[in-house]
Amino acid sequence: QVQLVESGGGVVQPGRSLRLSCAVSGLTFSNYGIHWVRQAPGKGLEWVAAISYDGSNKPYADSVKGRFTISRDNSKNTLYLQMNSLRPEDTAVYYCAKSIVPTHYYCGMDVWGQGTTVTVSS
Amino acid sequence: QSALTQPASVSGSPGQSITISCTGTSSDVGGFDYVSWYQQHPGKAPKLMIYEVTNRPSGVPDRFSASKSGNTASLTISGLQAEDEADYYCSSYRSSTTLVFGGGTKLTVL
């Protein structure tokens, strides 16, 4: 079945960097847009970024634009989120999630990973 | 990017129906048919319940239905069951190619 597995979370000091990965299996990875969504402790969901199936479109939330970079390696079935200049307010569980409609990343996310926790603290 | 507006909480008894609203603007909910709804139980990843305003993914019970009128989308759960107790989030495509979530609604089954 389709699986998404995040990794790379941890505790990091403000201003430092971290790279998250999302390994995808069970589908033709290169056909689907993928998202990063985060959830701060006790808070709601916040969309972070997405990447289209071919990597040509990479929209970001204003809160991370210029600091975070989403990318994908279709040969490795893996999605990445490079997070630079981290702030305490970036502390959250980060989920990767697959788009339900091939080639349209904004229609809904039908398969989610289990999440990886990022804590930004000195 | 302001979130879509949802009620903080709703409640209902088993067997009853409840509706959760999700209000946006003409730049998101009202302007595109790309509204989704997610269910999240504590400590779990979200689960897609509705996509493209009214479509149910396979495996989602038909007790879950949704609609949209103007800038407000709605999720209705009929025949409430205990396992429906969870947080529910709406999301919408927003012009300038971004996505936005609602603040979430806690559903309590009395």
XYZ file of N, CA and C in Angstrom:
696
model
N 0.846 -1.185 0.000
C 0.000 0.000 0.000
C 0.888 1.243 0.000
N 0.267 2.389 -0.230
C 1.021 3.637 -0.269
C 1.485 4.010 1.137
N 2.762 4.340 1.244
C 3.315 4.750 2.538
C 4.194 5.967 2.376
N 4.089 6.870 3.338
C 4.969 8.025 3.418
C 5.622 7.986 4.797
N 6.944 8.086 4.820
C 7.670 8.006 6.077
C 8.613 9.188 6.196
N 8.326 10.057 7.172
C 9.163 11.235 7.398
C 10.343 10.898 8.305
N 11.405 11.644 8.150
C 12.564 11.526 9.028
C 13.309 12.844 9.033
N 14.243 12.975 9.985
C 15.087 14.156 10.008
C 14.745 15.167 11.089
N 13.678 14.937 11.816
C 13.312 15.874 12.867
C 14.285 15.816 14.032
N 14.178 16.784 14.930
C 15.046 16.810 16.094
C 14.983 18.153 16.787
N 15.916 18.339 17.716
C 16.012 19.594 18.457
C 17.135 20.429 17.837
N 16.850 21.675 17.550
C 17.822 22.546 16.898
C 17.723 23.941 17.501
N 18.843 24.633 17.541
C 18.865 25.996 18.087
C 18.295 27.001 17.080
N 17.731 28.080 17.571
C 17.247 29.125 16.656
C 18.358 29.601 15.730
N 17.981 29.827 14.473
C 18.942 30.284 13.482
C 19.650 29.171 12.728
N 19.552 27.954 13.240
C 20.216 26.832 12.580
C 19.326 26.212 11.516
N 19.857 25.171 10.870
C 19.143 24.528 9.761
C 18.851 23.069 10.066
N 17.896 22.525 9.316
C 17.512 21.124 9.433
C 16.923 20.702 8.102
N 17.140 19.449 7.708
C 16.533 18.944 6.485
C 15.668 17.744 6.805
N 14.410 17.840 6.435
C 13.473 16.731 6.588
C 13.409 15.937 5.289
N 13.153 14.653 5.434
C 12.955 13.776 4.273
C 11.625 13.064 4.408
N 11.078 12.677 3.276
C 9.833 11.916 3.243
C 9.996 10.842 2.178
N 10.132 9.602 2.612
C 10.287 8.486 1.685
C 8.919 7.938 1.314
N 8.672 7.810 0.023
C 7.366 7.398 -0.477
C 7.473 6.043 -1.175
N 6.538 5.165 -0.890
C 6.521 3.859 -1.538
C 5.095 3.462 -1.876
N 4.967 2.516 -2.807
C 3.653 1.985 -3.135
C 2.913 2.702 -4.233
N 3.565 3.653 -4.903
C 2.912 4.363 -6.000
C 3.982 4.912 -6.938
N 3.553 5.402 -8.089
C 4.466 6.062 -9.014
C 4.668 7.484 -8.526
N 5.747 7.656 -7.773
C 6.010 8.914 -7.066
C 5.990 10.108 -8.002
N 6.530 9.942 -9.172
C 6.683 11.071 -10.092
C 5.362 11.554 -10.680
N 4.269 10.885 -10.366
C 2.963 11.297 -10.874
C 2.200 12.225 -9.935
N 2.708 12.401 -8.715
C 1.915 13.066 -7.690
C 2.600 14.277 -7.077
N 1.789 15.306 -6.819
C 2.250 16.415 -6.008
C 2.281 15.986 -4.542
N 3.172 16.591 -3.784
C 3.350 16.252 -2.372
C 3.418 17.544 -1.563
N 2.896 17.482 -0.351
C 2.854 18.644 0.532
C 3.633 18.399 1.820
N 4.031 19.508 2.441
C 4.435 19.516 3.848
C 3.391 20.320 4.618
N 2.911 19.744 5.693
C 1.938 20.384 6.574
C 2.474 20.245 7.990
N 2.339 21.278 8.802
C 2.853 21.187 10.166
C 1.761 21.485 11.180
N 2.034 21.047 12.401
C 1.078 21.246 13.486
C 1.861 21.553 14.760
N 1.794 22.784 15.212
C 2.446 23.180 16.454
C 1.740 22.502 17.627
N 2.415 22.334 18.729
C 1.819 21.642 19.890
C 0.498 22.272 20.307
N -0.545 21.465 20.328
C -1.857 21.940 20.749
C -2.563 22.856 19.775
N -2.023 23.007 18.580
C -2.590 23.938 17.591
C -3.149 23.184 16.388
N -3.653 23.951 15.436
C -4.243 23.379 14.236
C -3.220 23.112 13.152
N -3.732 22.638 12.032
C -2.874 22.332 10.899
C -2.490 23.614 10.161
N -1.259 23.647 9.690
C -0.778 24.775 8.896
C -0.079 24.226 7.655
N -0.572 24.591 6.501
C 0.087 24.201 5.272
C 1.420 24.930 5.144
N 2.471 24.226 4.753
C 3.812 24.807 4.692
C 4.264 25.023 3.245
N 4.184 23.965 2.441
C 4.682 24.052 1.073
C 4.184 22.860 0.281
N 4.280 22.971 -1.020
C 3.931 21.862 -1.898
C 4.887 21.853 -3.079
N 4.931 20.722 -3.737
C 5.722 20.615 -4.959
C 4.920 19.789 -5.951
N 4.827 20.281 -7.162
C 4.063 19.575 -8.188
C 4.780 18.295 -8.588
N 4.085 17.451 -9.344
C 4.611 16.131 -9.672
C 5.964 16.189 -10.373
N 6.163 17.243 -11.152
C 7.403 17.359 -11.920
C 8.378 18.365 -11.321
N 8.022 18.933 -10.171
C 8.917 19.883 -9.513
C 8.877 21.287 -10.075
N 7.995 21.543 -11.012
C 7.992 22.851 -11.672
C 7.289 23.929 -10.849
N 6.381 23.537 -9.969
C 5.689 24.487 -9.104
C 5.991 24.186 -7.650
N 6.371 25.219 -6.906
C 6.749 25.058 -5.495
C 6.187 26.228 -4.692
N 4.907 26.223 -4.393
C 4.359 27.309 -3.582
C 4.692 27.130 -2.103
N 4.786 28.252 -1.397
C 5.122 28.257 0.031
C 4.153 29.131 0.808
N 3.970 28.792 2.064
C 3.254 29.685 2.965
C 4.129 30.913 3.228
N 3.473 32.047 3.462
C 4.236 33.276 3.733
C 5.159 33.117 4.931
N 4.740 32.318 5.903
C 5.494 32.176 7.151
C 6.848 31.496 6.960
N 7.025 30.811 5.830
C 8.295 30.086 5.613
C 9.002 30.512 4.329
N 8.349 31.344 3.543
C 8.921 31.749 2.257
C 10.263 32.427 2.466
N 11.238 31.994 1.686
C 12.580 32.555 1.794
C 13.467 31.839 2.804
N 12.867 31.000 3.644
C 13.654 30.244 4.646
C 13.631 28.743 4.375
N 12.510 28.254 3.868
C 12.343 26.820 3.611
C 12.388 26.564 2.110
N 12.920 25.413 1.738
C 12.952 25.013 0.336
C 12.470 23.575 0.210
N 11.477 23.373 -0.630
C 10.958 22.038 -0.892
C 11.598 21.515 -2.177
N 11.907 20.232 -2.178
C 12.463 19.625 -3.381
C 12.102 18.144 -3.403
N 12.330 17.528 -4.549
C 12.031 16.104 -4.672
C 13.063 15.439 -5.558
N 13.313 14.168 -5.290
C 14.184 13.356 -6.130
C 13.337 12.181 -6.597
N 12.833 12.275 -7.803
C 11.941 11.230 -8.301
C 12.658 9.901 -8.512
N 13.974 9.930 -8.631
C 14.718 8.678 -8.785
C 14.838 7.935 -7.456
N 14.667 8.675 -6.358
C 14.758 8.063 -5.029
C 13.403 8.021 -4.321
N 12.347 8.444 -5.008
C 11.010 8.483 -4.406
C 11.023 9.219 -3.072
N 11.709 10.334 -3.034
C 11.884 11.049 -1.776
C 11.621 12.538 -1.948
N 10.954 13.076 -0.938
C 10.662 14.509 -0.845
C 11.528 15.090 0.262
N 11.915 16.344 0.105
C 12.753 16.999 1.103
C 12.161 18.343 1.509
N 12.522 18.767 2.716
C 12.230 20.136 3.145
C 13.475 20.658 3.845
N 14.177 21.562 3.174
C 15.338 22.218 3.771
C 14.844 23.423 4.548
N 15.116 23.435 5.836
C 14.629 24.497 6.705
C 15.824 25.279 7.245
N 15.930 26.535 6.855
C 17.016 27.408 7.303
C 16.478 28.500 8.210
N 17.378 29.134 8.934
C 17.008 30.255 9.821
C 15.802 29.898 10.680
N 15.894 28.751 11.336
C 14.753 28.267 12.107
C 14.443 29.166 13.291
N 13.164 29.246 13.608
C 12.659 30.088 14.688
C 11.884 29.221 15.674
N 11.755 29.675 16.909
C 10.961 28.896 17.872
C 9.548 28.597 17.374
N 8.967 29.509 16.611
C 7.599 29.293 16.117
C 7.522 28.244 15.006
N 8.650 27.728 14.567
C 8.655 26.616 13.612
C 8.527 25.271 14.325
N 8.542 25.295 15.649
C 8.375 24.058 16.425
C 7.035 23.423 16.119
N 7.063 22.175 15.667
C 5.828 21.514 15.235
C 6.113 20.069 14.845
N 5.049 19.317 14.680
C 5.123 18.040 13.979
C 4.956 18.342 12.496
N 5.867 17.827 11.694
C 5.836 18.063 10.260
C 5.384 16.779 9.567
N 4.318 16.917 8.786
C 3.780 15.803 8.014
C 4.048 16.018 6.530
N 4.358 14.952 5.824
C 4.272 15.000 4.372
C 2.971 14.289 3.980
N 2.392 14.741 2.889
C 1.095 14.204 2.474
C 1.002 14.235 0.957
N 0.404 13.201 0.414
C 0.311 13.032 -1.038
C -1.015 13.607 -1.566
N -0.952 14.219 -2.729
C -2.173 14.705 -3.367
C -3.002 13.546 -3.887
N -4.315 13.652 -3.763
C -5.196 12.565 -4.186
C -5.316 12.493 -5.695
N -5.185 13.630 -6.361
C -5.329 13.665 -7.814
C -3.948 13.775 -8.451
N -3.578 12.844 -9.304
C -2.279 12.961 -9.976
C -2.182 14.276 -10.733
N -1.078 14.885 -10.689
C -0.731 16.121 -11.407
C -1.420 17.374 -10.863
N -2.374 17.253 -9.944
C -3.005 18.439 -9.352
C -2.763 18.417 -7.856
N -1.861 19.261 -7.388
C -1.440 19.132 -5.995
C -2.404 19.813 -5.025
N -3.414 20.524 -5.509
C -4.249 21.316 -4.616
C -5.632 20.737 -4.383
N -5.852 19.487 -4.774
C -7.202 18.914 -4.697
C -7.511 18.244 -3.376
N -6.529 17.971 -2.560
C -6.756 17.242 -1.310
C -5.609 16.284 -1.094
N -5.358 15.936 0.170
C -4.221 15.073 0.521
C -4.740 13.791 1.129
N -4.563 12.666 0.419
C -5.228 11.438 0.850
C -4.359 10.467 1.618
N -3.059 10.614 1.556
C -2.188 9.722 2.334
C -1.165 10.582 3.055
N -1.061 10.379 4.362
C -0.186 11.175 5.210
C 0.848 10.278 5.881
N 2.004 10.841 6.145
C 2.975 10.146 6.961
C 2.602 10.252 8.431
N 3.447 9.674 9.264
C 3.179 9.674 10.708
C 3.685 10.962 11.382
N 4.481 11.720 10.656
C 4.994 12.986 11.174
C 6.368 12.852 11.817
N 7.120 13.937 11.768
C 8.407 14.021 12.440
C 8.437 15.329 13.224
N 8.960 15.282 14.435
C 8.881 16.437 15.331
C 10.134 17.296 15.235
N 9.905 18.579 15.052
C 10.978 19.571 15.025
C 10.790 20.504 16.217
N 11.826 20.634 17.006
C 11.795 21.539 18.157
C 12.920 22.548 17.999
N 12.544 23.816 17.978
C 13.531 24.892 17.844
C 13.637 25.593 19.194
N 14.750 25.382 19.847
C 14.911 25.919 21.196
C 16.389 26.050 21.527
N 16.701 27.072 22.309
C 18.085 27.257 22.746
C 18.334 26.504 24.051
N -1.051 34.993 5.955
C -2.154 34.230 5.365
C -3.147 33.865 6.464
N -4.336 34.506 6.470
C -5.305 34.230 7.501
C -5.982 32.900 7.225
N -6.313 32.219 8.320
C -6.935 30.909 8.205
C -8.409 31.057 7.841
N -8.977 29.974 7.338
C -10.417 29.916 7.138
C -11.087 29.833 8.511
N -12.345 30.301 8.597
C -13.024 30.383 9.885
C -13.941 29.194 10.121
N -13.661 28.470 11.184
C -14.498 27.346 11.616
C -14.944 27.587 13.054
N -16.084 27.013 13.442
C -16.455 27.083 14.866
C -15.455 26.271 15.680
N -15.170 26.735 16.882
C -14.184 26.032 17.716
C -14.673 24.652 18.129
N -15.975 24.529 18.344
C -16.506 23.251 18.792
C -17.954 23.068 18.356
N -18.326 21.823 18.165
C -19.707 21.425 17.934
C -19.925 20.131 18.689
N -21.173 19.828 18.976
C -21.481 18.586 19.673
C -22.811 18.030 19.204
N -22.978 16.739 19.422
C -24.210 16.085 19.060
C -24.297 14.728 19.729
N -25.481 14.198 19.795
C -25.701 12.886 20.400
C -25.607 11.810 19.328
N -25.321 10.597 19.739
C -25.273 9.490 18.764
C -26.572 9.419 17.966
N -26.409 9.249 16.668
C -27.555 9.155 15.780
C -28.000 10.469 15.191
N -27.600 11.553 15.817
C -27.987 12.873 15.312
C -27.091 13.286 14.158
N -27.410 14.441 13.569
C -26.603 15.040 12.513
C -26.026 16.353 12.997
N -24.809 16.634 12.561
C -24.204 17.920 12.863
C -23.607 18.488 11.575
N -23.432 19.789 11.572
C -22.812 20.468 10.430
C -21.726 21.403 10.925
N -20.582 21.343 10.259
C -19.451 22.222 10.566
C -19.257 23.164 9.391
N -19.201 24.443 9.674
C -19.026 25.433 8.612
C -17.567 25.836 8.475
N -17.263 26.367 7.320
C -15.899 26.797 6.995
C -16.037 28.020 6.089
N -15.724 29.190 6.632
C -15.960 30.424 5.891
C -14.650 31.048 5.436
N -14.607 31.378 4.166
C -13.436 32.022 3.595
C -13.842 33.253 2.825
N -13.209 33.433 1.694
C -13.473 34.589 0.845
C -13.606 34.141 -0.611
N -13.813 35.101 -1.473
C -13.901 34.800 -2.892
C -12.543 34.426 -3.473
N -11.482 34.629 -2.689
C -10.137 34.261 -3.147
C -9.778 32.832 -2.803
N -10.616 32.189 -2.027
C -10.339 30.799 -1.695
C -11.612 29.956 -1.803
N -12.343 29.778 -0.721
C -13.513 28.892 -0.734
C -14.498 29.263 -1.848
N -14.808 30.535 -1.963
C -15.815 30.972 -2.927
C -15.353 30.982 -4.362
N -14.049 30.974 -4.558
C -13.531 31.134 -5.901
C -13.118 29.854 -6.600
N -12.996 28.774 -5.859
C -12.490 27.520 -6.428
C -13.221 26.323 -5.818
N -13.349 25.267 -6.580
C -13.975 24.040 -6.067
C -12.908 23.073 -5.557
N -12.030 23.598 -4.701
C -10.939 22.799 -4.146
C -10.951 22.879 -2.626
N -12.108 22.589 -2.055
C -12.244 22.527 -0.604
C -12.131 21.071 -0.164
N -11.339 20.851 0.864
C -11.166 19.512 1.433
C -11.506 19.547 2.914
N -11.833 18.380 3.447
C -12.101 18.237 4.881
C -11.283 17.064 5.425
N -10.735 17.269 6.641
C -9.883 16.272 7.279
C -10.379 15.992 8.690
N -10.254 14.745 9.078
C -10.569 14.298 10.436
C -9.245 13.949 11.113
N -9.082 14.379 12.352
C -7.865 14.051 13.079
C -8.189 13.624 14.501
N -7.843 12.399 14.804
C -7.963 11.914 16.175
C -6.690 12.264 16.932
N -6.773 12.389 18.262
C -5.604 12.804 19.049
C -4.388 11.919 18.798
N -3.270 12.573 18.535
C -2.019 11.853 18.336
C -1.881 11.148 17.004
N -2.846 11.346 16.128
C -2.831 10.678 14.822
C -2.670 11.679 13.691
N -2.279 11.169 12.534
C -2.212 12.011 11.345
C -3.629 12.304 10.844
N -3.809 13.424 10.177
C -5.129 13.727 9.598
C -5.531 12.686 8.563
N -6.845 12.576 8.371
C -7.414 11.668 7.385
C -8.340 12.467 6.467
N -8.156 12.297 5.168
C -8.993 12.999 4.197
C -10.399 12.406 4.198
N -11.401 13.286 4.370
C -12.792 12.833 4.383
C -13.557 13.284 3.139
N -13.201 14.465 2.644
C -13.869 15.055 1.483
C -12.823 15.812 0.676
N -12.903 15.725 -0.660
C -12.041 16.545 -1.498
C -12.858 17.136 -2.643
N -12.358 18.199 -3.201
C -13.051 18.900 -4.289
C -14.517 19.156 -3.929
N -14.713 19.710 -2.759
C -15.988 20.175 -2.193
C -16.906 19.051 -1.738
N -17.154 18.064 -2.614
C -18.192 17.070 -2.311
C -17.763 15.621 -2.454
N -16.562 15.362 -2.920
C -16.139 13.988 -3.222
C -15.600 13.258 -2.003
N -16.070 12.029 -1.817
C -15.592 11.175 -0.722
C -14.563 10.201 -1.263
N -13.376 10.129 -0.631
C -12.418 9.085 -1.017
C -13.013 7.718 -0.705
N -12.511 6.699 -1.362
C -13.004 5.353 -1.072
C -12.727 5.009 0.391
N -13.691 4.370 1.011
C -13.557 3.970 2.402
C -14.174 4.931 3.400
N -14.494 6.133 2.963
C -15.145 7.093 3.860
C -16.659 6.834 3.827
N -17.258 6.663 4.990
C -18.700 6.346 5.021
C -19.542 7.455 4.390
N -20.673 7.065 3.801
C -21.529 8.070 3.175
C -22.305 8.876 4.209
N -22.063 8.624 5.487
C -22.618 9.498 6.529
C -21.965 10.882 6.468
N -20.809 10.936 5.810
C -20.089 12.195 5.674
C -20.432 12.805 4.307
N -20.933 14.030 4.331
C -21.246 14.728 3.093
C -20.843 16.181 3.242
N -20.737 16.865 2.116
C -20.276 18.247 2.166
C -20.876 19.045 1.019
N -20.826 20.363 1.179
C -21.369 21.252 0.164
C -20.684 22.603 0.274
N -21.054 23.484 -0.635
C -20.503 24.834 -0.609
C -21.551 25.806 -1.128
N -21.634 26.953 -0.485
C -22.507 28.026 -0.948
C -21.771 29.347 -0.754
N -21.513 30.023 -1.845
C -20.758 31.265 -1.765
C -19.382 31.029 -1.157
N -19.060 31.796 -0.124
C -17.751 31.702 0.504
C -17.710 30.739 1.689
N -18.784 29.966 1.877
C -18.853 29.053 3.013
C -19.058 27.607 2.558
N -18.171 26.751 3.050
C -18.301 25.314 2.824
C -18.809 24.673 4.107
N -19.433 23.513 3.964
C -20.009 22.840 5.121
C -19.775 21.338 5.040
N -19.494 20.754 6.198
C -19.362 19.307 6.336
C -20.506 18.834 7.232
N -21.255 17.857 6.763
C -22.340 17.294 7.554
C -22.042 15.839 7.865
N -22.199 15.491 9.121
C -22.071 14.107 9.550
C -23.435 13.667 10.074
N -24.004 12.673 9.427
C -25.310 12.170 9.866
C -25.118 10.853 10.598
N -26.089 10.496 11.419
C -25.992 9.256 12.187
C -24.713 9.213 13.010
N -24.492 10.274 13.803
C -23.255 10.403 14.586
C -22.929 9.118 15.340
N -21.651 8.780 15.312
C -21.165 7.636 16.065
C -20.046 8.091 16.987
N -19.801 7.315 18.009
C -18.783 7.669 18.997
C -17.425 7.893 18.347
N -17.105 7.091 17.350
C -15.782 7.195 16.720
C -15.634 8.436 15.845
N -16.721 9.182 15.656
C -16.628 10.422 14.897
C -16.038 11.551 15.732
N -15.963 11.333 17.039
C -15.404 12.364 17.910
C -13.937 12.594 17.552
N -13.635 13.812 17.125
C -12.307 14.145 16.612
C -12.264 15.635 16.296
N -11.109 16.088 15.841
C -10.982 17.440 15.310
C -11.173 17.376 13.798
N -11.841 18.389 13.270
C -12.103 18.457 11.833
C -11.549 19.768 11.284
N -10.858 19.657 10.161
C -10.260 20.827 9.523
C -10.735 20.914 8.073
N -11.051 22.120 7.654
C -11.290 22.353 6.236
C -10.015 22.955 5.647
N -9.877 22.831 4.346
C -8.795 23.528 3.659
C -9.282 23.926 2.277
N -8.629 24.911 1.718
C -9.010 25.392 0.401
C -7.798 25.874 -0.360
N -7.859 25.692 -1.663
C -6.904 26.362 -2.534
C -7.186 27.855 -2.459
N -6.123 28.646 -2.474
C -6.253 30.096 -2.440
C -5.480 30.673 -3.615
N -6.028 31.679 -4.234
C -5.355 32.289 -5.381
C -3.948 32.707 -4.979
N -3.048 32.678 -5.921
C -1.590 32.781 -5.745
C -1.020 31.416 -5.360
N -1.755 30.383 -5.706
C -1.294 28.982 -5.683
C -1.031 28.407 -4.312
N -1.519 29.048 -3.277
C -1.284 28.498 -1.951
C -2.499 27.715 -1.449
N -2.319 27.064 -0.337
C -3.385 26.368 0.355
C -3.554 26.986 1.739
N -4.754 26.898 2.273
C -4.995 27.428 3.606
C -5.933 26.479 4.346
N -5.671 26.292 5.643
C -6.515 25.468 6.499
C -7.409 26.353 7.360
N -8.497 25.762 7.820
C -9.302 26.391 8.849
C -8.665 26.149 10.206
N -9.177 26.850 11.211
C -8.609 26.735 12.542
C -8.931 25.428 13.261
N -9.881 24.672 12.714
C -10.233 23.389 13.290
C -11.467 23.462 14.180
N -12.225 22.377 14.188
C -13.434 22.261 15.007
C -13.377 20.964 15.793
N -13.550 21.067 17.089
C -13.574 19.876 17.938
C -15.010 19.358 18.011
N -15.205 18.137 17.532
C -16.512 17.502 17.589
C -16.594 16.595 18.801
N -17.573 16.858 19.633
C -17.825 16.010 20.803
C -19.118 15.246 20.587
N -19.042 13.933 20.751
C -20.246 13.087 20.675
C -20.704 12.835 22.103
N -21.849 13.383 22.441
C -22.321 13.374 23.833
C -22.731 11.989 24.319
